[in-house]
Structures are given as structure tokens and as C-alpha cells.
Short mmCIF file of C-alpha atoms and ligand atoms in Angstrom, two decimals:
data_model
loop_
_atom_site.label_atom_id
_atom_site.label_comp_id
_atom_site.label_asym_id
_atom_site.label_seq_id
_atom_site.Cartn_x
_atom_site.Cartn_y
_atom_site.Cartn_z
CA MET A 358 -22.42 -11.65 -0.56
CA LYS A 359 -20.18 -12.30 2.09
CA VAL A 360 -16.85 -13.31 1.62
CA LYS A 361 -14.91 -15.12 4.85
CA THR A 362 -11.84 -15.00 5.25
CA LYS A 363 -8.98 -16.34 7.36
CA LYS A 364 -7.74 -14.63 9.65
CA TYR A 365 -3.80 -14.63 9.82
CA ASP A 366 -2.01 -14.11 12.68
CA TYR A 367 1.05 -11.86 11.51
CA GLY A 368 3.01 -11.92 14.40
CA LYS A 369 4.97 -9.38 16.78
CA CYS A 370 6.24 -6.23 15.09
CA GLU A 371 10.07 -6.72 14.90
CA ILE A 372 11.19 -2.95 15.65
CA CYS A 373 9.18 -2.74 19.16
CA ASP A 374 7.29 -6.32 19.89
CA THR A 375 4.37 -4.41 19.01
CA PRO A 376 1.23 -7.74 18.18
CA LEU A 377 0.71 -6.44 14.43
CA GLN A 378 -3.58 -5.78 13.66
CA GLU A 379 -4.78 -6.79 10.10
CA LYS A 380 -5.60 -3.18 8.41
CA HIS A 381 -6.52 -2.51 4.95
CA ILE A 382 -4.01 0.08 4.08
CA LYS A 383 -3.41 2.12 0.74
CA GLN A 384 -0.04 1.71 -0.81
CA ASP A 385 1.82 4.10 -3.07
CA PHE A 386 4.28 1.89 -5.82
CA TRP A 387 6.05 3.73 -8.77
CA ILE A 388 5.88 2.29 -12.01
CA ARG A 389 7.35 3.59 -15.13
CA GLY A 390 7.06 6.75 -13.61
CA GLU A 391 3.51 7.10 -13.06
CA LEU A 392 2.30 6.50 -9.55
CA ILE A 393 0.02 4.03 -8.99
CA VAL A 394 -1.70 3.19 -5.49
CA VAL A 395 -3.49 0.11 -5.40
CA GLU A 396 -6.03 0.12 -1.79
CA GLY A 397 -7.32 -2.09 0.25
CA ILE A 398 -4.23 -4.41 0.88
CA PRO A 399 -4.85 -6.65 3.69
CA ALA A 400 -1.90 -6.08 6.14
CA GLY A 401 -0.77 -6.34 9.66
CA VAL A 402 -0.24 -2.40 11.27
CA CYS A 403 1.57 -1.96 13.62
CA LEU A 404 -0.31 0.28 15.83
CA GLN A 405 2.45 1.56 18.17
CA CYS A 406 5.52 1.83 15.04
CA GLY A 407 3.70 2.20 12.24
CA GLU A 408 5.26 -1.07 10.39
CA LYS A 409 2.81 -2.48 7.99
CA ILE A 410 3.85 -5.73 7.55
CA ILE A 411 2.34 -7.53 3.70
CA ARG A 412 2.54 -11.25 3.66
CA ALA A 413 4.01 -13.52 0.62
CA ASP A 414 1.39 -14.30 -1.32
CA VAL A 415 -0.60 -11.04 -1.32
CA GLY A 416 2.98 -9.21 -2.49
CA GLN A 417 2.68 -11.33 -4.74
CA TRP A 418 -0.58 -10.17 -6.23
CA ILE A 419 -0.49 -6.75 -5.55
CA MET A 420 2.76 -7.93 -8.38
CA LYS A 421 0.03 -9.28 -10.76
CA LEU A 422 -2.19 -6.02 -10.68
CA ILE A 423 0.44 -3.60 -10.50
CA GLU A 424 2.75 -5.51 -14.30
CA ASN A 425 -1.34 -5.32 -15.55
CA SER A 426 -1.26 -2.83 -17.33
CA GLU A 427 -4.76 -2.99 -18.98
CA ARG A 428 -6.00 -3.01 -15.15
CA ILE A 429 -4.25 -0.11 -15.01
CA ALA A 430 -5.30 2.19 -17.97
CA LYS A 431 -9.94 0.79 -16.86
CA ALA A 432 -8.26 2.15 -13.35
CA PRO A 433 -9.79 5.30 -11.53
CA LYS A 434 -7.32 8.12 -11.89
CA ILE A 435 -6.41 9.92 -8.47
CA SER A 436 -5.50 13.57 -9.21
CA VAL A 437 -2.75 14.57 -6.53
CA PRO A 438 -0.37 17.27 -5.09
CA SER A 439 3.14 18.05 -6.71
CA ILE A 440 4.48 20.74 -5.76
CA LYS A 441 7.91 21.80 -7.19
CA PHE A 442 10.96 23.60 -4.99
CA ASP A 443 11.67 26.05 -5.38
CA ALA A 444 14.85 27.25 -3.31
CA GLU A 445 14.09 31.86 -4.01
CA LYS A 446 10.03 31.32 -2.56
CA SER A 447 10.34 29.45 0.33
CA LYS A 448 12.49 31.94 2.05
CA VAL A 449 9.07 33.58 2.17
ZN1 ZN B 122 6.27 -1.81 15.63
#
């Protein structure tokens, strides 16, 4: 099954005036001290400077998604490196 989505015009980058391209991005959010990664977010991305624009309706959808604690509890977990800054050991 294919879902057809209308192409959204993100316009141009506010920083460098490059036309934005639609990409599916990964974005991390800190919710109540927990790191949550949302994948496949449609966004307008500037290939020149890396600026990302997320549509208002997509932003609202993300907000609903990350507030859904039941869904978060069921989501697969990934492990991320956690490095503690140690001034003494970094003097190598
Ligand atoms: Zn740009």
C-alpha cells in the first residue's frame, strides 16, 4: 500500500536562500529527562547550511506523539553512548 502525499513547498532557506528539499529526518527530544528519537519526520532541509524547517501540522503531530507516554513505553529502545566529561583523563 502506498500513501500518496502532496508535495509541500518549503520555500527557501531563511539563512542562505537555497531552495529547501523535502527529506525525512530524525530528531531527538528530551522529555522529562528521557531522550526520545522520532524518525521519519518530513521536513524541509537546506543542503547548503543544514537548516531544517518542520511544518506546523507536523510539529503538532510530533508534540502529540511525544506526549503519548503509552506509545513511548512500547517503542523500541536504542542505546546511545553516554560519556562523562573527565578533565583529568582528557589530558592524555
Ligand atoms: Zn541554508
